[in-house]
Amino acid sequence: MFSSASPYKNQHYAELKKDCITSKKLFEDPEFPATNDSLFFRRPPPGRVEWKRPAEISSDPHLFVEGISSHDLNQGIVGNCWFVAACSCLALKPDLWKRVIADWKEQEWDSKHPENYAGIFHFQFWVLGEWVDVVVDDQLPTINEELIYCHSKCNNEFWSALLEKAYAKLAGCYESLEGGNTGDAVVDFSGAVAETINLEEGAYYKDQQKQDHLFDDLYKVYDRGGIISCSINALPHEIENKMANGLVKGHAYSVTAVKRVRLGHGLIAYFKNETIPLIRMRNPWGRTEWKGAWSDTSEEWSKVGDTERGNLGITVEDDGEFWMSFTDWCKFFTNADVCRLINTSVFTTHKTWHEVVHFGSWTKNAEPLLNRCGGCPNNKQTFLQNPQYLFDITKPEEEVLISLQQKDTKLHRKEGQGENLSIGFSVLKVELNRKYRLHDILTQKSVVTSAYINARTVFNRCTLLLGRYIIIPTTFKPYTLGDYMIRVFTNVDSGCRELTEDKPRTKCWSSFLGYPQAVTHVYVHSAEGLQNQDNTGGADPYVIISCEGKSVRSTIKLDTLQPEFATSAIFYRKKRRKPITVQVWNSNTVKDEFMGQVVLSGLVDDTANPQRLKLRKNGRNMADEMPGTIVLRIVTATQLTAM
């Protein structure tokens, strides 16, 4: 997941620092100067702003004071609780923050060698698939001698304020950080895959089975280094309103622990092994906590032994961190952002995923076939003009993770833009032998359709059966332009690749060997009334579709005389008079047995509805043995460009 970082704005930290030390000057960042342009584009801070370096704020400045902790951070005057919540989560993950706060030991103040201090810092963020190194100077905005944005509880600790400044530089200014999504910031800190869970819509509070499944999933995510945050929906006038139970609406909380807590005392608790699912959170304000069951002073803690309480680190203090029962969490919180660190390393005891990453754009062209911005499936005339990515599921059943992420737009808020596009994607099951772009939906069917939302990332986790599929990422409206990254995770290599060609290429020998004149789709739905082929009263049938020397074979259906194949194939045909053959075979360890076939004239009429045709042993005359029927659909397109 980690790789070398590219310098943002072509600013190389090591070179800039060396120049400052040589010239004995503190660094001043020309790309993010200490001016109002770096603070706001619409609403100025409430007071006279002075830019001060840490040494002007504290006599003993440090990057870290007694290490790094989720308790270090407090939110400032800008409404970026989402970012502060993400920083709280980051502080709990040493493997992550040591990457984000690059060279963290070297960047610390060194009292023994003050001559090496140059007033320059750098941080690394994951921006649309690439690690980017962002340089900042250490001039921080203050009002009345105090930091006005994110700051630490210790007035001589500056890692959070400097990290926020680097993130604000990426966004264009501090005000651009007002309003955002915690999951997005976590992705920028880690390269994780973000999934948004609507707790309210999913009604997890009312469904114990769904609730248990969700807790088990979140427990695994947290245990494997993932990051979780949550919030409560709010109307515009309700944002950051405190509820009677102590929770705050429209406010991002970081999840700092997911645990099954043992109930009882002493040996009785050990042998009884009764547990309750709890979840711990932190308010970025550093105060204002939950007042209900399992809060700091609630009587529920009397059910937990002293040793277990000590392991959990229970403190009775208004520090913004508190526990809740998982049931109450599902009841009162409406949304959760779950960021999974997907394991792609083979050197691990955990499940390993195979990842494929593609970068693309929704673009417009005067030639419709070259358009790549057709909009969502509602736009039937243009939908298939979008980018298309083909992949294969080679196991009988496989879990697939798909993440579609658009380019961050916060940088454009100064120009009155900066809103996310409404994006989503569809997954269609296609012919087993398809290798060209899809131009018409005939036998294909959509097996997954994501939500279409104006979020930076749209995620879907699904289970797919063996076969060939196409992912079509789109904007909601057609002819909307933008850039995106799509990531596909499977258990084994799926061969995921973009389809760019519309039809077979014309080659120098095509005039001699012939060029495809038509496209034919063959879809075999099922077979009926097959003859018994084994002593169990069934068979193990499969189907082979052949045309012009090429064939496609279905999977084997075990122990049945009524198989459902749902197998489709596509043939680019040079000679339309050549026959199409559909054969049914029975799988056998020693030798497969031929069960029957349908031989169709090449000049088959177009048909949109499934046809029941009699299977014959050789298909030459009506007197041949008929071992059953087969249900199939054949569609012939006379124009290649129309398909």
XYZ file of C-alpha atoms in Angstrom:
643
model
C 0.000 0.000 0.000
C 2.874 2.381 0.819
C 5.167 3.724 -1.902
C 7.360 6.746 -2.534
C 5.589 10.089 -2.480
C 5.513 12.732 -5.210
C 6.304 16.312 -4.147
C 3.229 18.553 -4.161
C 3.689 21.749 -6.215
C 7.156 20.342 -7.033
C 8.404 21.387 -3.569
C 11.139 19.034 -2.355
C 11.354 19.047 1.429
C 14.995 18.008 1.787
C 16.241 20.581 -0.741
C 14.176 23.419 0.729
C 15.296 22.643 4.269
C 18.940 22.458 3.242
C 18.674 25.848 1.506
C 17.100 27.423 4.605
C 19.795 26.047 6.940
C 22.541 27.220 4.581
C 21.066 30.729 4.317
C 20.119 30.743 8.042
C 16.547 31.733 7.259
C 13.279 30.193 8.373
C 11.165 28.794 5.540
C 8.282 30.867 4.162
C 6.015 28.915 1.851
C 5.267 30.848 -1.365
C 2.608 28.272 -2.333
C 0.635 28.753 0.903
C 1.658 32.154 2.279
C 0.743 33.619 5.675
C -2.040 35.771 4.200
C -5.827 35.931 4.202
C -5.935 33.948 0.935
C -4.721 30.910 2.872
C -7.366 31.464 5.572
C -10.662 32.061 3.803
C -12.479 32.840 0.567
C -15.819 33.988 1.964
C -15.998 34.384 5.741
C -13.005 35.748 7.702
C -12.160 34.479 11.203
C -13.795 36.391 14.108
C -10.900 38.606 15.107
C -7.526 40.001 14.116
C -5.342 37.150 12.874
C -1.619 37.039 13.552
C 0.574 34.347 12.042
C 2.995 33.011 14.653
C 5.636 30.337 14.654
C 5.540 27.717 17.457
C 8.530 29.332 19.199
C 6.473 32.543 19.445
C 3.551 30.677 21.026
C 5.516 28.450 23.444
C 8.998 28.664 24.952
C 9.426 24.901 24.562
C 7.697 23.761 21.334
C 7.515 20.095 20.343
C 5.973 18.074 17.576
C 4.840 15.499 20.178
C 4.541 15.734 23.952
C 4.671 12.305 25.606
C 3.931 10.576 22.318
C 0.869 10.874 20.095
C -2.656 10.214 21.347
C -6.267 10.545 20.229
C -6.691 12.813 23.282
C -4.218 15.325 21.885
C -6.634 17.084 19.559
C -9.237 19.783 20.035
C -11.326 21.356 17.302
C -10.861 25.025 16.466
C -13.303 27.630 15.166
C -13.658 26.173 11.675
C -16.349 23.480 11.328
C -13.988 20.629 10.513
C -14.894 18.150 13.251
C -14.803 15.522 10.494
C -11.078 16.160 9.976
C -10.296 16.265 13.709
C -12.199 12.990 14.196
C -10.078 11.428 11.458
C -6.912 12.697 13.174
C -8.075 11.104 16.437
C -8.438 7.797 14.610
C -5.051 8.281 12.941
C -3.350 8.794 16.316
C -4.405 5.261 17.319
C -2.627 3.681 14.330
C 1.202 3.983 14.553
C 1.717 2.310 11.174
C -0.389 5.023 9.566
C 0.598 8.210 11.378
C 4.287 7.413 10.963
C 3.677 7.467 7.211
C 1.525 10.614 7.237
C 3.889 12.499 9.582
C 6.912 11.648 7.501
C 10.354 11.546 9.144
C 8.612 12.273 12.444
C 11.749 11.854 14.549
C 13.841 14.054 12.291
C 11.116 16.730 12.210
C 11.008 17.054 16.022
C 12.586 20.128 17.630
C 16.170 19.416 18.681
C 17.214 21.629 21.594
C 20.816 20.414 21.288
C 21.081 21.548 17.670
C 18.805 24.595 17.219
C 20.788 25.555 14.120
C 19.146 22.633 12.289
C 15.670 24.095 12.699
C 14.424 25.678 9.471
C 10.691 26.297 10.136
C 9.694 23.715 7.516
C 7.635 20.526 7.882
C 6.202 17.961 5.491
C 3.313 15.487 5.574
C 2.152 12.801 3.192
C -1.385 12.169 1.945
C -2.901 9.566 -0.384
C -4.487 11.566 -3.226
C -6.490 9.532 -5.765
C -4.161 6.553 -5.680
C -0.855 8.405 -5.241
C 1.091 9.394 -2.133
C 1.810 13.125 -2.213
C 4.362 14.948 -0.034
C 3.095 18.369 1.114
C 5.519 20.979 2.468
C 4.422 23.808 4.819
C 6.137 26.461 6.868
C 5.407 26.621 10.598
C 3.551 29.944 10.619
C 0.185 29.266 12.278
C -2.867 31.579 12.490
C -3.682 32.887 15.976
C -6.135 35.302 17.592
C -5.224 36.764 20.973
C -2.097 34.611 21.127
C -4.082 31.349 20.731
C -4.321 28.940 17.791
C -7.689 29.385 16.091
C -7.888 26.060 14.292
C -7.026 22.487 15.349
C -4.743 22.424 18.376
C -3.446 20.117 21.067
C -4.438 20.044 24.717
C -0.796 20.821 25.481
C -0.004 24.334 24.298
C 3.539 23.298 23.322
C 2.519 20.352 21.078
C 2.068 21.209 17.388
C 1.729 18.027 15.292
C -2.038 18.414 14.831
C -1.900 22.125 13.924
C 0.859 21.561 11.356
C -0.874 18.489 9.906
C -4.084 20.504 9.520
C -2.164 23.279 7.762
C -0.763 20.815 5.219
C -4.264 19.426 4.614
C -5.643 22.965 4.245
C -2.956 23.636 1.642
C -4.239 20.682 -0.384
C -7.779 22.100 -0.083
C -6.782 25.664 -1.062
C -7.398 27.341 2.314
C -8.557 26.640 5.865
C -12.177 27.578 5.138
C -12.350 24.906 2.444
C -12.108 22.360 5.258
C -15.450 23.489 6.663
C -17.867 20.612 6.117
C -16.558 17.288 4.960
C -16.550 13.560 5.497
C -14.402 11.762 8.073
C -14.102 8.744 5.823
C -12.583 10.895 3.070
C -9.889 12.213 5.421
C -9.128 8.685 6.648
C -8.713 7.531 3.044
C -6.308 10.442 2.497
C -4.319 9.282 5.545
C -4.163 5.636 4.571
C -5.336 4.660 1.082
C -8.101 2.645 2.768
C -11.368 1.677 1.106
C -14.260 3.693 2.545
C -17.760 2.301 3.025
C -20.653 4.409 4.291
C -23.292 2.545 6.310
C -26.713 4.125 6.800
C -27.647 2.863 10.260
C -31.023 4.565 10.167
C -32.078 3.244 6.767
C -30.775 -0.215 7.604
C -32.823 -0.236 10.845
C -30.062 -2.126 12.652
C -31.498 -1.135 16.024
C -34.668 -3.122 15.321
C -33.015 -6.215 13.859
C -30.822 -8.139 16.309
C -29.438 -10.467 13.642
C -28.323 -7.567 11.421
C -26.963 -5.813 14.486
C -24.872 -8.837 15.517
C -23.544 -9.239 11.975
C -22.598 -5.535 11.831
C -20.804 -5.686 15.184
C -18.787 -8.730 14.081
C -17.836 -6.898 10.887
C -16.798 -3.696 12.701
C -14.867 -5.738 15.256
C -12.839 -7.324 12.447
C -12.299 -3.961 10.747
C -11.012 -2.369 13.943
C -8.948 -5.407 14.954
C -7.210 -5.411 11.551
C -6.232 -1.753 11.696
C -9.262 -0.190 9.997
C -10.748 3.119 11.048
C -14.381 3.829 11.942
C -16.238 7.082 12.542
C -19.891 8.001 12.974
C -22.341 10.900 13.056
C -25.993 11.848 13.584
C -27.995 13.411 10.750
C -29.044 17.012 11.349
C -31.069 19.681 9.591
C -29.097 22.864 8.782
C -30.328 24.623 11.919
C -29.561 21.562 14.075
C -25.876 21.193 13.218
C -23.779 20.822 16.392
C -26.873 21.005 18.609
C -26.442 19.047 21.825
C -29.134 16.425 22.498
C -30.503 15.641 25.976
C -28.465 12.410 26.031
C -25.215 14.325 25.518
C -24.667 13.449 21.854
C -24.214 16.209 19.286
C -26.084 16.304 15.977
C -24.294 16.880 12.686
C -20.994 16.148 14.422
C -18.306 13.578 13.571
C -17.117 11.166 16.258
C -14.107 8.882 16.001
C -14.509 5.279 17.139
C -11.561 4.447 19.390
C -12.437 0.866 20.386
C -14.796 -2.009 19.514
C -14.921 -4.646 22.254
C -16.844 -7.547 23.716
C -16.659 -6.743 27.437
C -16.826 -9.597 29.960
C -19.537 -9.210 32.598
C -19.249 -10.418 36.186
C -16.536 -10.597 38.826
C -13.710 -13.007 39.556
C -13.749 -16.659 38.531
C -17.515 -16.630 38.090
C -17.114 -14.139 35.227
C -14.383 -16.279 33.676
C -16.369 -19.517 33.667
C -19.718 -17.929 32.831
C -18.117 -16.065 29.893
C -20.996 -13.611 29.448
C -20.103 -10.598 27.313
C -21.744 -7.456 25.977
C -20.750 -5.626 22.759
C -19.558 -2.083 23.529
C -18.120 0.681 21.389
C -15.964 3.619 22.487
C -15.981 7.029 20.834
C -14.370 10.419 21.137
C -15.894 13.847 20.596
C -13.373 16.080 18.729
C -14.308 18.932 21.063
C -12.477 17.089 23.843
C -15.582 17.405 26.020
C -19.363 16.780 25.973
C -20.074 13.085 26.357
C -22.879 10.520 26.182
C -24.979 10.429 29.379
C -26.761 7.103 28.945
C -25.966 3.485 29.781
C -22.228 2.669 29.968
C -21.251 6.352 30.171
C -18.372 7.209 32.544
C -20.382 7.219 35.788
C -23.260 4.894 34.878
C -24.220 2.060 37.216
C -23.752 -0.498 34.408
C -20.011 -0.525 35.096
C -20.707 -2.231 38.438
C -21.404 -5.362 36.360
C -17.773 -5.423 35.187
C -14.886 -6.686 37.306
C -11.996 -4.457 38.348
C -9.489 -6.274 36.117
C -11.673 -5.903 33.038
C -12.301 -2.231 33.818
C -8.586 -1.674 34.216
C -7.910 -3.298 30.838
C -10.465 -0.984 29.252
C -8.902 2.115 30.835
C -12.134 3.528 32.226
C -11.745 7.151 33.349
C -14.346 9.390 34.995
C -13.447 12.602 33.213
C -15.078 14.944 30.712
C -12.376 14.322 28.110
C -14.745 13.683 25.202
C -14.202 9.902 25.222
C -16.986 7.534 26.303
C -18.443 4.027 25.926
C -21.883 3.005 24.667
C -23.664 -0.294 24.211
C -23.646 -1.291 20.555
C -27.449 -1.391 20.600
C -27.634 2.261 21.718
C -25.005 3.182 19.147
C -27.171 1.692 16.372
C -30.198 3.492 17.810
C -28.839 7.024 18.150
C -26.232 7.306 15.401
C -27.481 7.453 11.814
C -24.310 7.043 9.721
C -20.981 5.261 10.007
C -17.891 5.562 7.813
C -15.969 2.295 7.780
C -12.481 2.501 6.289
C -10.932 -0.896 5.602
C -7.225 -1.358 5.177
C -7.387 -4.011 2.468
C -4.638 -6.557 2.854
C -2.903 -7.213 -0.483
C 0.264 -8.751 0.951
C 0.858 -12.490 0.602
C 2.988 -12.482 3.766
C 0.144 -12.485 6.254
C -2.120 -14.682 8.326
C -5.170 -12.616 7.391
C -7.170 -12.898 4.198
C -5.287 -11.579 1.168
C -7.079 -9.642 -1.568
C -6.030 -9.157 -5.160
C -6.345 -5.488 -6.138
C -6.737 -3.916 -9.572
C -6.724 -0.112 -9.938
C -7.856 1.850 -12.991
C -7.887 5.610 -13.557
C -10.318 7.125 -16.015
C -12.365 10.122 -17.071
C -15.929 10.813 -18.144
C -15.315 12.591 -21.449
C -17.414 13.836 -24.340
C -16.769 13.286 -28.036
C -18.500 14.377 -31.218
C -18.704 10.720 -32.253
C -21.260 8.979 -29.946
C -19.368 5.673 -29.965
C -16.378 7.519 -28.506
C -18.386 9.196 -25.742
C -17.482 8.142 -22.220
C -20.082 10.112 -20.249
C -23.435 8.432 -20.812
C -24.979 8.869 -17.357
C -26.755 6.309 -15.158
C -28.875 3.339 -16.402
C -31.965 5.585 -16.571
C -30.419 7.061 -19.730
C -30.990 4.023 -21.937
C -29.772 5.659 -25.160
C -26.398 6.729 -23.757
C -25.698 4.501 -20.726
C -23.419 2.096 -22.625
C -21.283 4.989 -23.858
C -19.630 5.048 -20.422
C -16.262 3.425 -19.644
C -16.489 -0.366 -19.281
C -14.248 -2.699 -17.271
C -14.364 -6.465 -17.797
C -13.416 -9.000 -15.110
C -13.843 -12.730 -14.464
C -14.987 -14.674 -11.420
C -13.234 -18.012 -11.691
C -14.564 -19.633 -8.501
C -18.111 -20.948 -8.030
C -18.799 -17.989 -5.736
C -16.649 -15.049 -4.690
C -16.890 -11.885 -2.603
C -15.977 -8.749 -4.571
C -15.252 -5.249 -3.263
C -15.669 -2.330 -5.673
C -14.714 1.253 -4.819
C -15.363 4.175 -7.181
C -13.667 7.398 -6.103
C -13.860 10.763 -7.845
C -11.264 13.518 -7.756
C -11.423 15.701 -4.645
C -13.039 19.050 -5.438
C -12.443 21.072 -2.242
C -9.684 22.994 -4.034
C -12.364 24.593 -6.275
C -14.545 25.951 -3.464
C -12.879 29.344 -3.835
C -14.329 29.579 -7.342
C -17.822 28.744 -6.090
C -17.519 25.151 -7.252
C -16.099 22.228 -5.356
C -19.247 20.098 -5.099
C -18.944 16.384 -5.666
C -20.561 14.843 -8.735
C -23.329 12.299 -8.178
C -21.653 9.044 -9.173
C -22.270 5.293 -9.038
C -21.762 2.116 -11.018
C -23.473 -0.978 -12.374
C -22.164 -4.521 -12.684
C -23.590 -6.578 -15.571
C -23.134 -10.284 -16.193
C -22.177 -10.774 -19.853
C -21.287 -13.558 -22.270
C -18.517 -15.899 -21.170
C -16.415 -15.056 -24.234
C -17.072 -11.308 -24.518
C -13.956 -9.228 -25.234
C -15.345 -6.114 -26.926
C -17.397 -3.232 -25.564
C -21.057 -3.763 -24.843
C -23.362 -1.738 -27.132
C -26.720 -3.308 -26.459
C -28.220 -5.051 -23.443
C -29.851 -8.204 -24.754
C -29.143 -11.281 -22.641
C -27.109 -9.379 -20.059
C -28.580 -8.447 -16.726
C -27.505 -6.035 -14.017
C -26.482 -7.953 -10.898
C -25.298 -4.947 -8.865
C -26.333 -1.313 -8.992
C -24.725 0.993 -6.451
C -26.361 4.002 -4.872
C -25.909 7.250 -6.814
C -24.738 9.915 -4.376
C -22.688 13.087 -4.448
C -20.009 11.515 -2.266
C -16.330 11.339 -3.051
C -16.436 7.537 -2.840
C -19.116 4.982 -3.686
C -18.487 1.475 -2.372
C -20.193 -1.878 -2.810
C -19.475 -5.301 -1.374
C -21.184 -8.140 -3.237
C -21.030 -11.881 -3.858
C -20.848 -12.939 -7.508
C -21.158 -16.349 -9.132
C -18.700 -17.819 -11.623
C -18.792 -15.933 -14.932
C -17.740 -12.816 -16.808
C -18.835 -9.337 -15.723
C -18.578 -5.707 -16.768
C -18.388 -2.733 -14.387
C -19.763 0.520 -15.781
C -18.844 3.589 -13.663
C -21.030 6.618 -14.411
C -22.171 10.032 -13.344
C -25.873 10.344 -12.608
C -26.541 12.768 -15.479
C -25.171 12.197 -18.989
C -22.500 14.483 -20.450
C -21.138 15.339 -16.996
C -17.341 15.413 -17.130
C -14.921 14.345 -14.403
C -12.051 12.107 -13.325
C -12.235 8.955 -11.237
C -10.374 5.951 -9.883
C -11.955 2.509 -9.639
C -10.566 -0.282 -7.459
C -11.655 -3.914 -7.663
C -10.727 -6.440 -4.954
C -11.174 -10.185 -5.448
C -9.816 -13.344 -3.820
C -7.813 -14.269 -6.917
C -6.740 -12.325 -9.987
C -9.871 -11.313 -11.909
C -8.026 -10.049 -14.992
C -9.885 -6.756 -14.662
C -9.203 -4.572 -17.702
C -10.822 -1.722 -19.575
C -12.682 -2.528 -22.782
C -11.666 0.007 -25.427
C -12.420 -1.706 -28.759
C -15.961 -1.761 -30.150
C -15.493 -4.663 -32.578
C -12.774 -6.870 -34.132
C -10.053 -4.940 -35.914
C -9.639 -5.096 -39.665
C -6.343 -6.787 -40.439
C -4.282 -7.050 -43.612
C -5.466 -10.629 -44.202
C -9.146 -9.884 -43.520
C -9.858 -9.535 -47.241
C -8.707 -13.148 -47.734
C -10.038 -14.811 -44.575
C -13.122 -12.670 -44.290
C -14.298 -10.066 -41.782
C -17.247 -10.507 -39.365
C -20.527 -9.516 -40.989
C -22.853 -9.999 -38.028
C -22.945 -10.468 -34.286
C -24.945 -13.340 -32.802
C -25.867 -13.711 -29.142
C -26.762 -17.201 -27.976
C -28.323 -17.567 -24.551
C -29.044 -21.045 -23.178
C -31.431 -20.772 -20.280
C -32.092 -24.393 -19.262
C -32.827 -27.951 -20.316
C -35.864 -30.071 -19.528
C -36.624 -33.793 -19.443
C -33.077 -35.040 -19.902
C -32.458 -38.773 -19.797
C -31.124 -40.321 -16.597
C -27.366 -40.890 -16.832
C -26.434 -42.296 -13.407
C -27.766 -44.516 -10.643
C -28.993 -41.577 -8.567
C -31.742 -40.743 -11.031
C -30.010 -37.651 -12.351
C -27.130 -36.408 -14.484
C -24.255 -33.916 -14.373
C -24.994 -31.927 -17.545
C -23.204 -29.039 -19.144
C -23.744 -27.230 -22.428
C -21.379 -26.374 -25.303
C -22.295 -23.608 -27.765
C -20.391 -23.710 -31.065
C -20.226 -21.395 -34.069
C -17.691 -21.147 -36.913
C -15.116 -23.288 -35.125
C -15.340 -21.462 -31.804
C -17.138 -22.698 -28.718
C -18.150 -21.730 -25.204
C -18.709 -24.244 -22.410
C -20.928 -23.748 -19.370
C -20.258 -24.948 -15.833
C -21.405 -28.434 -14.829
C -24.766 -28.705 -13.068
C -24.575 -31.583 -10.628
C -27.162 -34.339 -10.203
C -30.123 -32.896 -12.115
C -32.323 -33.613 -15.130
C -33.673 -30.038 -15.121
C -30.504 -27.906 -15.236
C -30.566 -24.098 -15.377
C -27.517 -23.053 -17.336
C -28.081 -19.290 -17.788
C -25.101 -19.363 -20.156
C -24.593 -16.857 -22.938
C -22.018 -16.518 -25.697
C -21.319 -13.967 -28.402
C -19.969 -14.769 -31.868
C -18.618 -12.371 -34.498
C -19.637 -14.308 -37.605
C -17.977 -14.201 -40.996
C -20.375 -16.642 -42.704
C -23.966 -16.324 -41.591
C -25.001 -19.544 -43.371
C -22.809 -21.652 -41.106
C -24.904 -23.484 -38.448
C -25.006 -22.795 -34.708
C -24.809 -25.907 -32.537
C -25.905 -26.256 -28.921
C -24.875 -29.574 -27.366
C -25.694 -31.035 -23.950
C -23.156 -33.366 -22.396
C -23.043 -35.372 -19.183
C -19.839 -35.054 -17.179
C -18.225 -38.372 -16.381
C -14.929 -39.244 -14.713
C -13.954 -41.728 -17.424
C -15.502 -40.206 -20.520
C -18.158 -37.532 -20.962
C -21.401 -38.719 -22.547
C -23.166 -36.903 -25.367
C -26.823 -36.313 -24.421
C -28.132 -34.413 -27.435
C -27.891 -31.297 -29.532
C -29.750 -28.606 -31.408
C -28.361 -27.622 -34.822
C -29.707 -24.330 -36.107
C -29.423 -22.763 -39.508
C -27.006 -19.872 -39.556
C -29.751 -17.649 -40.953
C -31.747 -17.828 -37.747
C -34.480 -15.247 -37.318
C -34.070 -12.685 -34.585
C -36.037 -13.673 -31.533
C -36.382 -11.874 -28.236
C -38.164 -14.652 -26.364
C -36.770 -17.995 -25.151
C -37.570 -20.913 -27.486
C -38.045 -24.579 -26.453
C -36.316 -26.787 -28.989
C -36.088 -30.591 -29.083
C -32.697 -32.116 -28.438
C -31.640 -34.826 -30.898
C -28.739 -37.241 -30.926
C -27.519 -35.979 -34.276
C -30.098 -33.433 -35.373
C -30.480 -34.710 -38.971
C -34.044 -36.008 -39.024
C -37.191 -36.187 -36.920
C -36.723 -39.928 -36.271
C -33.641 -39.376 -34.130
C -33.894 -40.093 -30.439
C -35.133 -37.059 -28.468
C -33.573 -37.024 -24.963
C -35.276 -33.799 -23.860
C -35.691 -30.148 -24.746
C -33.519 -27.091 -24.332
C -34.614 -23.503 -23.747
C -32.564 -20.908 -25.562
C -32.671 -17.469 -27.092
C -30.708 -16.393 -30.166
C -30.395 -12.817 -31.349
C -28.572 -11.929 -34.554
C -27.513 -8.361 -35.254
C -26.865 -7.602 -38.889
C -24.770 -4.494 -38.146
C -21.602 -4.783 -36.084
C -21.642 -1.096 -35.141
C -25.154 -1.436 -33.747
C -24.127 -3.921 -31.096
